[in-house]
Tab-separated table of N, CA and C in Angstrom:
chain	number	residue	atom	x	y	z
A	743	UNK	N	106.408	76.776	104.724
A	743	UNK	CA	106.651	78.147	104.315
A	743	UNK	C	106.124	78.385	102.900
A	744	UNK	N	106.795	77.469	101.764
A	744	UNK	CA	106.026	77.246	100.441
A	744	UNK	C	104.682	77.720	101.026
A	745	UNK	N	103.930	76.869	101.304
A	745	UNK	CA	102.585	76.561	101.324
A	745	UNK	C	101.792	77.963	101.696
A	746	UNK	N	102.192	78.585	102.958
A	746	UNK	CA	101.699	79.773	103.472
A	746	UNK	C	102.119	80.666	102.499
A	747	UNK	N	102.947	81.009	101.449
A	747	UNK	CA	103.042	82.132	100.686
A	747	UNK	C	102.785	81.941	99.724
A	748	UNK	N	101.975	80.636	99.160
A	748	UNK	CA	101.284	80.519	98.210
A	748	UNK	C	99.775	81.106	98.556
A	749	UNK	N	99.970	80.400	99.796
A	749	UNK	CA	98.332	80.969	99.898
A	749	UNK	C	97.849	82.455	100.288
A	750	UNK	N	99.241	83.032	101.088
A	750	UNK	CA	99.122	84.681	101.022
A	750	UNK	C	99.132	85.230	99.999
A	751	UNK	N	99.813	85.103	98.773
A	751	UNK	CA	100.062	85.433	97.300
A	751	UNK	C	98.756	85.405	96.684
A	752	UNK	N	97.730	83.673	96.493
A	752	UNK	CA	96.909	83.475	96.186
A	752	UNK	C	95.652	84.422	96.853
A	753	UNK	N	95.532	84.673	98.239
A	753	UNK	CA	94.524	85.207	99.041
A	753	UNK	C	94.414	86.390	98.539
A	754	UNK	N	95.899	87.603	98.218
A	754	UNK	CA	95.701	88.434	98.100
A	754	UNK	C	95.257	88.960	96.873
A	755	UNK	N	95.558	87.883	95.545
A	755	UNK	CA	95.600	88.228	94.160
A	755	UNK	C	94.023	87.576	93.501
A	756	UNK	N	93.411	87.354	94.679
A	756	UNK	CA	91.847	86.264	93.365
A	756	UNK	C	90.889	87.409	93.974
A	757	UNK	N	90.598	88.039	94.747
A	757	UNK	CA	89.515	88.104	95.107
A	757	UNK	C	90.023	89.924	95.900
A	758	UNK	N	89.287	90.550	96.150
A	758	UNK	CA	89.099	91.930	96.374
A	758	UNK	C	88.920	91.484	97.874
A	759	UNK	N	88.422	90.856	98.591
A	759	UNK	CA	88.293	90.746	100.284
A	759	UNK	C	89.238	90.097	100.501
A	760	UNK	N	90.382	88.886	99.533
A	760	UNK	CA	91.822	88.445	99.899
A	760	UNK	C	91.045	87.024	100.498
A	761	UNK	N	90.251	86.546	100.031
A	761	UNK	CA	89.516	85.295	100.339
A	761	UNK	C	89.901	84.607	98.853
A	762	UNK	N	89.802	83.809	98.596
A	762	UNK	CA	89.806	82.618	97.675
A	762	UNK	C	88.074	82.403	97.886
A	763	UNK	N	87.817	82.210	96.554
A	763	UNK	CA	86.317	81.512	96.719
A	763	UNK	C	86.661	80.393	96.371
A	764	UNK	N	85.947	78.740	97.055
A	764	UNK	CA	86.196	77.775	96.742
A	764	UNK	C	85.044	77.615	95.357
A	765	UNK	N	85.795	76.768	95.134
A	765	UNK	CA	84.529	75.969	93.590
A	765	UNK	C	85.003	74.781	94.352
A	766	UNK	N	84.030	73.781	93.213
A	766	UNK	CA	84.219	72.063	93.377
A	766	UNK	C	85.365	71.400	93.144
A	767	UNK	N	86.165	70.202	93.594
A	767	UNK	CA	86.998	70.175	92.822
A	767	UNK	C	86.914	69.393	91.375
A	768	UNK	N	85.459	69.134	91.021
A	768	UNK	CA	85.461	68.494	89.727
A	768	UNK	C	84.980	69.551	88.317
A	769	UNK	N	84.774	71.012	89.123
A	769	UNK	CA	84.581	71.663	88.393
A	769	UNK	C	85.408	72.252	87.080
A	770	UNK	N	85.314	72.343	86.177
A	770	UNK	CA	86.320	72.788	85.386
A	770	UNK	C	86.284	74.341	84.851
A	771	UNK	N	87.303	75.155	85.188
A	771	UNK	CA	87.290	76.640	84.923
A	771	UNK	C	86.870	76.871	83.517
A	772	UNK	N	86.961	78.246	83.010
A	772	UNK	CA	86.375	77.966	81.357
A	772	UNK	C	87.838	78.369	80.781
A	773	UNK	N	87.726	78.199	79.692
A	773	UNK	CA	89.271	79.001	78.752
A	773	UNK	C	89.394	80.196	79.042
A	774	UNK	N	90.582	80.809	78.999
A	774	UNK	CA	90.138	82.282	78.950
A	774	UNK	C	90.230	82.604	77.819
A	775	UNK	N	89.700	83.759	77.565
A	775	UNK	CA	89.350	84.407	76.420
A	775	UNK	C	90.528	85.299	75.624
A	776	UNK	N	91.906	84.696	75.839
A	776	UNK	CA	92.637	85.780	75.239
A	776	UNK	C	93.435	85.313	73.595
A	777	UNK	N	93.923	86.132	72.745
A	777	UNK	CA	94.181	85.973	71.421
A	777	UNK	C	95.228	85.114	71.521
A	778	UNK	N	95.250	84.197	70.340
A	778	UNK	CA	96.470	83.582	69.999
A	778	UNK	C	97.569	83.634	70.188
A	779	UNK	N	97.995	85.233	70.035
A	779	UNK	CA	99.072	85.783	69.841
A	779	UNK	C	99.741	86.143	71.499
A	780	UNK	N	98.692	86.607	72.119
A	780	UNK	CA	99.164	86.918	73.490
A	780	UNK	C	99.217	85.595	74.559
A	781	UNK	N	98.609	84.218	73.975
A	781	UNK	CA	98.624	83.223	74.188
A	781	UNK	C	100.515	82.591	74.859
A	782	UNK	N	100.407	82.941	73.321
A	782	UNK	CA	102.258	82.580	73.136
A	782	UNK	C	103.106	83.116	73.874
A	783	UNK	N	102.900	84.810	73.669
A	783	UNK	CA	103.520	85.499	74.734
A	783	UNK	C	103.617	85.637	76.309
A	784	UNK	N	102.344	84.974	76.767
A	784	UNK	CA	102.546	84.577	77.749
A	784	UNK	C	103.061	83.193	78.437
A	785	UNK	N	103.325	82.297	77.738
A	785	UNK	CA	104.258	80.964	77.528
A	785	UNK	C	105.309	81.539	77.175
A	786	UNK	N	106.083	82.632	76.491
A	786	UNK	CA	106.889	83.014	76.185
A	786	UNK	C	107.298	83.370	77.230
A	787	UNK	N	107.072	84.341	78.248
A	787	UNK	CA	107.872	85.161	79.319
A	787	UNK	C	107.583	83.783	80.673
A	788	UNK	N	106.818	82.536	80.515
A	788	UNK	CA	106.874	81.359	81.619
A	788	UNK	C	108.246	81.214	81.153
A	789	UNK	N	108.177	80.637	79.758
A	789	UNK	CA	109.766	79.891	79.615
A	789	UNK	C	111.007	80.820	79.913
A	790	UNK	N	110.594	82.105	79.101
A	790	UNK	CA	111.965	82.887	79.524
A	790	UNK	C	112.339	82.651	81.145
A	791	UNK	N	111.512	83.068	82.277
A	791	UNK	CA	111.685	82.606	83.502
A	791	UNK	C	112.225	81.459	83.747
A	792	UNK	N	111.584	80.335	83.715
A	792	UNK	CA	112.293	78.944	83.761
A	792	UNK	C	114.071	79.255	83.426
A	793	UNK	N	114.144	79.357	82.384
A	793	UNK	CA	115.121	79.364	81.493
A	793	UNK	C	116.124	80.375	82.375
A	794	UNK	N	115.369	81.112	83.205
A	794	UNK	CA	116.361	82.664	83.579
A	794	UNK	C	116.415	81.732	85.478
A	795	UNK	N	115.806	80.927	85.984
A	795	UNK	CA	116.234	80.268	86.703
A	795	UNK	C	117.420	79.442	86.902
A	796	UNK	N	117.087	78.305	85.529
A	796	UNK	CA	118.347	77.603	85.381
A	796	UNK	C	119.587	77.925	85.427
A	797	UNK	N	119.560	79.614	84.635
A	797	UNK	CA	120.926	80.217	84.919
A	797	UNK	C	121.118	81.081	85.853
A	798	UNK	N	120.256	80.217	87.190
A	798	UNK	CA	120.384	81.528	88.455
A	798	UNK	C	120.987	82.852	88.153
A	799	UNK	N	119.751	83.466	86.710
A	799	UNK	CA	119.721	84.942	86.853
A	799	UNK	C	118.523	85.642	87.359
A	800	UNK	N	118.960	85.939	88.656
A	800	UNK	CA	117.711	86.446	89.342
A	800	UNK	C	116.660	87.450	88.772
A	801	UNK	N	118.100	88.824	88.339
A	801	UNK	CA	117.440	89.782	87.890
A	801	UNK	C	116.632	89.692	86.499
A	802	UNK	N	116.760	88.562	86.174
A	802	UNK	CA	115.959	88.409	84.821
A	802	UNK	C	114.801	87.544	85.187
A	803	UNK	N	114.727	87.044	85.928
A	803	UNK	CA	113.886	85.270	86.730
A	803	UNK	C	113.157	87.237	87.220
A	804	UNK	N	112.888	87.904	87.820
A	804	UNK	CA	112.386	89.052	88.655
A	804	UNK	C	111.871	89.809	87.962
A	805	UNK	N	112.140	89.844	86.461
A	805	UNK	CA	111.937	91.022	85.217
A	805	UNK	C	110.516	90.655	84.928
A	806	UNK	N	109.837	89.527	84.916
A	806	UNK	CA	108.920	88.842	84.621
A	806	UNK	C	107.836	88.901	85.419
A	807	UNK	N	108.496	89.389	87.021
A	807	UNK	CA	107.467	89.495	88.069
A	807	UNK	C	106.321	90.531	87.581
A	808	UNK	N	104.986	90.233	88.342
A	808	UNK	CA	104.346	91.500	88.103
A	808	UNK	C	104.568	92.609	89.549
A	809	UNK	N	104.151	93.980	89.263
A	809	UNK	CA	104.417	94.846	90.472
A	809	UNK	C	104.561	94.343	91.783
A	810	UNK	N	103.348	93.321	92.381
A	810	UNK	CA	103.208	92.833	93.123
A	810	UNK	C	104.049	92.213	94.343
A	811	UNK	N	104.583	91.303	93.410
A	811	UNK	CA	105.088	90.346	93.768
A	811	UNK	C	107.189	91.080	94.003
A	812	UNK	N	107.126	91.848	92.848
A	812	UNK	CA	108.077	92.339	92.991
A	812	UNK	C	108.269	93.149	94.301
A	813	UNK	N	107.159	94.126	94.867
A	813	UNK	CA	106.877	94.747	95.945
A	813	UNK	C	107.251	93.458	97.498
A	814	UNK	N	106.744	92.651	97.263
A	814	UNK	CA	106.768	91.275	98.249
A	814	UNK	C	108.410	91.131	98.242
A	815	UNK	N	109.045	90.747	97.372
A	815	UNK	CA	110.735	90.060	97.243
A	815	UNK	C	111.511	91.323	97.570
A	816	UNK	N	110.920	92.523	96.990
A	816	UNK	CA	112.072	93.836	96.322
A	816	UNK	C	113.569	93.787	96.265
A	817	UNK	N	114.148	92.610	95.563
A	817	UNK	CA	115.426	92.078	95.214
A	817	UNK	C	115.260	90.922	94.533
A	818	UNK	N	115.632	90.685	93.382
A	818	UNK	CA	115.973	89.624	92.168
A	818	UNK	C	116.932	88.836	93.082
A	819	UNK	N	117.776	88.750	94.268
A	819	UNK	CA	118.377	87.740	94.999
A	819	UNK	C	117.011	87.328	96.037
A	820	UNK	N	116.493	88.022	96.637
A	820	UNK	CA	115.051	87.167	97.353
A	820	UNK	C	114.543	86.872	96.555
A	821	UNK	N	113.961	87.064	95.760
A	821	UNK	CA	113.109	86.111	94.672
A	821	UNK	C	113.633	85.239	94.229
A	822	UNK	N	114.721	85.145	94.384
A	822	UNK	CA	115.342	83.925	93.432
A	822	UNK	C	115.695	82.988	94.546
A	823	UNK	N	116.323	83.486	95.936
A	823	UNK	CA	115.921	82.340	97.058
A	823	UNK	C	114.847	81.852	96.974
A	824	UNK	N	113.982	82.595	97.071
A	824	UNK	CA	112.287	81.789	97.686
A	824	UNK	C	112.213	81.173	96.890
A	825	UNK	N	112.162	81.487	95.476
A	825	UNK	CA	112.158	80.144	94.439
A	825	UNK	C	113.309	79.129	94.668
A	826	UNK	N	114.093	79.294	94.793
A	826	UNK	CA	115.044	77.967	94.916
A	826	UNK	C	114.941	77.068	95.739
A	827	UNK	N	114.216	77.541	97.550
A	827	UNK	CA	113.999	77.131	98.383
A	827	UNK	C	112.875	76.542	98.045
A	828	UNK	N	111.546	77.232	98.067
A	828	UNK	CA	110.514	76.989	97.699
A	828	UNK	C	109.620	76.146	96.921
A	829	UNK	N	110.399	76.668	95.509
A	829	UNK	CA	109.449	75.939	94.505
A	829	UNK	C	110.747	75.111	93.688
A	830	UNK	N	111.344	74.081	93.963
A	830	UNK	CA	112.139	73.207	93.226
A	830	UNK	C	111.681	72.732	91.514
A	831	UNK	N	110.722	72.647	91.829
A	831	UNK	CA	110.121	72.261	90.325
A	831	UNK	C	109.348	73.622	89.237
A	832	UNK	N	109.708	74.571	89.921
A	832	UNK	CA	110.095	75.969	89.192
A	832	UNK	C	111.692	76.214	88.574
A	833	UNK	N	112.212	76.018	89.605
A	833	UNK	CA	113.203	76.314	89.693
A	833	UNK	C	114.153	74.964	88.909
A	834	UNK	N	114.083	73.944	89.002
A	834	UNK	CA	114.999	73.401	88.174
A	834	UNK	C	113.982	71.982	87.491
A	835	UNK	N	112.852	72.439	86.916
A	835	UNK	CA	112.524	71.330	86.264
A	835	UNK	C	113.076	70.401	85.467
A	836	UNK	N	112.713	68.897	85.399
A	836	UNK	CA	113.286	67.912	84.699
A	836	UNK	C	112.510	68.515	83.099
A	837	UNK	N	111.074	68.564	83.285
A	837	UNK	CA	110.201	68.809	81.707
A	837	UNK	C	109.100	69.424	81.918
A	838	UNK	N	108.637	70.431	81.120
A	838	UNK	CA	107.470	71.040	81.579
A	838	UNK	C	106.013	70.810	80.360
A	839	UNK	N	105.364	70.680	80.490
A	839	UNK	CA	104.278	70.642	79.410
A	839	UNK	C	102.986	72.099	79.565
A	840	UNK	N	102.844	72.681	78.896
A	840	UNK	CA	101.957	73.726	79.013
A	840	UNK	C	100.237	72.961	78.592
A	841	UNK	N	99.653	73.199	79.451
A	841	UNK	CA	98.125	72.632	79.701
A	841	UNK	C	97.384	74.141	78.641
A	842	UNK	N	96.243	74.392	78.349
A	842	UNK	CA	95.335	75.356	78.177
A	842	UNK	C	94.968	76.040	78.939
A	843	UNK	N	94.936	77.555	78.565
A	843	UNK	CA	95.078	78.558	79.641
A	843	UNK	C	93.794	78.568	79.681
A	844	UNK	N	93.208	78.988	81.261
A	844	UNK	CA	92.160	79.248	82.168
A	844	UNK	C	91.777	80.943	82.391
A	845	UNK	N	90.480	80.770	82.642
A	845	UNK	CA	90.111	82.217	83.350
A	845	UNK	C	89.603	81.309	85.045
A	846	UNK	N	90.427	81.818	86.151
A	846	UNK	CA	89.496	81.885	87.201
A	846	UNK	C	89.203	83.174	88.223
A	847	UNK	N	88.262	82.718	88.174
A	847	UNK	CA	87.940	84.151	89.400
A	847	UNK	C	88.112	85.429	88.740
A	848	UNK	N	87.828	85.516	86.894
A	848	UNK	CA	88.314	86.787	86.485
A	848	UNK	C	90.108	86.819	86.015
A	849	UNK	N	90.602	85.695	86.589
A	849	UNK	CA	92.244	86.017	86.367
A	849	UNK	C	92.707	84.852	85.019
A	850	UNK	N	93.562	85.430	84.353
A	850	UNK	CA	94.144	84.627	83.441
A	850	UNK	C	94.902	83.680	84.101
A	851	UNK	N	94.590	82.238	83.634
A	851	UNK	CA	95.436	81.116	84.329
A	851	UNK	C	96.318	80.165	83.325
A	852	UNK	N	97.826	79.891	83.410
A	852	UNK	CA	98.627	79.044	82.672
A	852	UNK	C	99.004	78.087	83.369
A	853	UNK	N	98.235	76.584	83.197
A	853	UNK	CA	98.810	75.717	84.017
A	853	UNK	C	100.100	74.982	83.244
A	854	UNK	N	100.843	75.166	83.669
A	854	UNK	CA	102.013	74.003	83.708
A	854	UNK	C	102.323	73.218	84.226
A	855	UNK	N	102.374	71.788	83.245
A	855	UNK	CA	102.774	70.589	84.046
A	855	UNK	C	104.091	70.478	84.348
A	856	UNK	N	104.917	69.832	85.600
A	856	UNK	CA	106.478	70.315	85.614
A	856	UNK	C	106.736	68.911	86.423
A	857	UNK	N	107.862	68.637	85.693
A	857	UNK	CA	108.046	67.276	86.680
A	857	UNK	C	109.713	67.925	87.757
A	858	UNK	N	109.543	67.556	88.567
A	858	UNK	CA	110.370	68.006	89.524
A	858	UNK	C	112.284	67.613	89.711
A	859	UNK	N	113.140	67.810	90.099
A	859	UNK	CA	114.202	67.220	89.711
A	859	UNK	C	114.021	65.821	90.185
A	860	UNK	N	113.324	65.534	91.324
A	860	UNK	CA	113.255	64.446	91.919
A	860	UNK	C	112.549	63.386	91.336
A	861	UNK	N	111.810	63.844	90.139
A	861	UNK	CA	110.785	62.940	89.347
A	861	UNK	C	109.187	63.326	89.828
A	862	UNK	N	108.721	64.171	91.095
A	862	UNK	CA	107.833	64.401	91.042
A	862	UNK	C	106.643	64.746	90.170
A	863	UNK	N	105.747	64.862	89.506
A	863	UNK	CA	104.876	65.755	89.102
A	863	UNK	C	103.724	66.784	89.624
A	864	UNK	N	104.013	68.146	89.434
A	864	UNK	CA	103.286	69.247	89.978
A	864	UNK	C	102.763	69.888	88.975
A	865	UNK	N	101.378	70.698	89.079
A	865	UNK	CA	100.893	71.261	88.006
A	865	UNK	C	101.142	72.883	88.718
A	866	UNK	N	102.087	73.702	87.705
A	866	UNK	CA	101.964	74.919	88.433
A	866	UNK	C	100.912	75.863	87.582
A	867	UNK	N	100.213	76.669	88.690
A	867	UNK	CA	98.934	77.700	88.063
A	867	UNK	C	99.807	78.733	87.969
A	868	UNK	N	99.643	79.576	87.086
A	868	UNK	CA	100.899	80.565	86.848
A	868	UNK	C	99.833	81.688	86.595
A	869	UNK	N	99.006	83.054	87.671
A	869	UNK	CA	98.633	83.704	87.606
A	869	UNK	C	98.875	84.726	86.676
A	870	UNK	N	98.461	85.336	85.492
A	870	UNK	CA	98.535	86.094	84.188
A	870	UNK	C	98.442	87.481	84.749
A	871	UNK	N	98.925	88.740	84.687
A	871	UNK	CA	98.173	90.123	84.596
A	871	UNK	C	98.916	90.755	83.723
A	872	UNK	N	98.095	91.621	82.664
A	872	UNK	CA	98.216	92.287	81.823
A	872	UNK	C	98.511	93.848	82.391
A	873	UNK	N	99.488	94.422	81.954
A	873	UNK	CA	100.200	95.216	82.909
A	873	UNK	C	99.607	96.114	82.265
A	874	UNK	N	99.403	97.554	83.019
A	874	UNK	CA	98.819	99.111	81.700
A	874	UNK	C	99.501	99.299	80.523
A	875	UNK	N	101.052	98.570	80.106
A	875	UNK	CA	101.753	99.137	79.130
A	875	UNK	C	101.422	97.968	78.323
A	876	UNK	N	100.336	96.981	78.058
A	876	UNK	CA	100.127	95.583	77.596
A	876	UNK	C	101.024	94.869	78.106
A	877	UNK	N	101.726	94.433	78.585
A	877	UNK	CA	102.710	93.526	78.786
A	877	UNK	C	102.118	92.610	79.965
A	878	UNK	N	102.370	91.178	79.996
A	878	UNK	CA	102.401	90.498	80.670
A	878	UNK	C	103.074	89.915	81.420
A	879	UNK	N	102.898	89.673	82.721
A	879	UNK	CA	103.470	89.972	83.558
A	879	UNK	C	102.924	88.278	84.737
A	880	UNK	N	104.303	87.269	85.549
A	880	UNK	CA	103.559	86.591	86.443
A	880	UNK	C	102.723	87.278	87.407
A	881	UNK	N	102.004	87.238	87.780
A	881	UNK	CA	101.485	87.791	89.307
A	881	UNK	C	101.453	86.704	90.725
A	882	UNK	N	101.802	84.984	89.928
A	882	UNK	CA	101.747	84.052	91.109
A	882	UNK	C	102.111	82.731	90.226
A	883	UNK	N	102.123	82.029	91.101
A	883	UNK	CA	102.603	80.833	90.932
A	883	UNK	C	102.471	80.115	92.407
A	884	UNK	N	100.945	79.184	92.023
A	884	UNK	CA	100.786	78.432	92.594
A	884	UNK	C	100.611	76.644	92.455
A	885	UNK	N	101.794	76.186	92.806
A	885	UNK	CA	101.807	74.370	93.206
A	885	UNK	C	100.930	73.762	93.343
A	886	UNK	N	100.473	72.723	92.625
A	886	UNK	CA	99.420	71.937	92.832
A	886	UNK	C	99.779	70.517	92.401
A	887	UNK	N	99.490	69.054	93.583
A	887	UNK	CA	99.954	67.816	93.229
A	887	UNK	C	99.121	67.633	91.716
A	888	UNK	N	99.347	66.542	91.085
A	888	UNK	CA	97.980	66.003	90.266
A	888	UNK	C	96.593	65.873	90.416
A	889	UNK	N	96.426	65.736	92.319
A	889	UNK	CA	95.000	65.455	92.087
A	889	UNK	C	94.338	66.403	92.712
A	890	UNK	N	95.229	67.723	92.027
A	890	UNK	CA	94.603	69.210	92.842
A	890	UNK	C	94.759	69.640	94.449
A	891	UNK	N	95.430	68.922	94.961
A	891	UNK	CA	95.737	69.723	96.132
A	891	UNK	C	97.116	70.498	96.030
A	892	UNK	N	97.178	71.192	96.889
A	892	UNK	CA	98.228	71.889	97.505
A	892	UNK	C	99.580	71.592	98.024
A	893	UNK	N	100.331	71.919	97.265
A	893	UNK	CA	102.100	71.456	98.101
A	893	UNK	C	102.300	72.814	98.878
């Protein structure tokens, strides 16, 4: 279930035909191009999330969503299931490390490294969109083992 609504999420949010274009997997995306400042802020509203998980507060874990996604859940209690169900190492990480943010496909990318309660390690891609009022906003969150595949 994870898996298929990552990839419906992902299908619908990279690409205008709802395709994913593949690249290589040794390819490396470029930086994206955004300021320092909005850098932070967008690590800022990852952690607030995290943080708004731990205290299974949905409606705040949901505040963070972008339109989208909010449209998909339309309740801070479904969103906060699917994450609980779903993404465990969203939802109650042991430690997270923030990697250098990406542009792919045009989209701002924040990978986070997250080790899982279980001790796993997953790198989550944490899709960026800059909302019309500036604000940033998740648009996705997609799971990935270490050696780039798919959970």
């Amino acid at each position: 279930m994870r898996r298929l609504l990552s990839v419906l999420i992902l299908s619908a949010l990279l690409t205008p035909q709802g395709v994913p274009r593949a690249a290589p997997m040794t390819e490396t995306p470029p930086p994206a191009q955004v300021p320092a400042e909005e850098v932070a802020e967008i690590r800022n509203i990852i952690l607030a999330q995290i943080e708004a998980f731990k205290a299974d507060d949905g409606a705040t874990a949901f505040s963070f969503a972008a339109p989208e996604i909010r449209k998909i859940f339309r309740t801070p209690e479904m969103f906060l299931y699917m994450v609980r169900r779903s993404y465990p190492s969203v939802y109650r990480p042991r430690s997270y490390t923030f990697r250098p943010l990406m542009a792919i496909d045009g989209k701002t990318v924040q990978p986070v490294v997250l080790v899982s309660p279980t001790g796993i390690e997953e790198t989550a891609l944490y899709i960026m969109e800059k909302q019309p009022d500036g604000l940033w906003k998740i648009a996705a969150c997609i799971m990935a083992q270490p050696d780039g595949s798919d959970t």
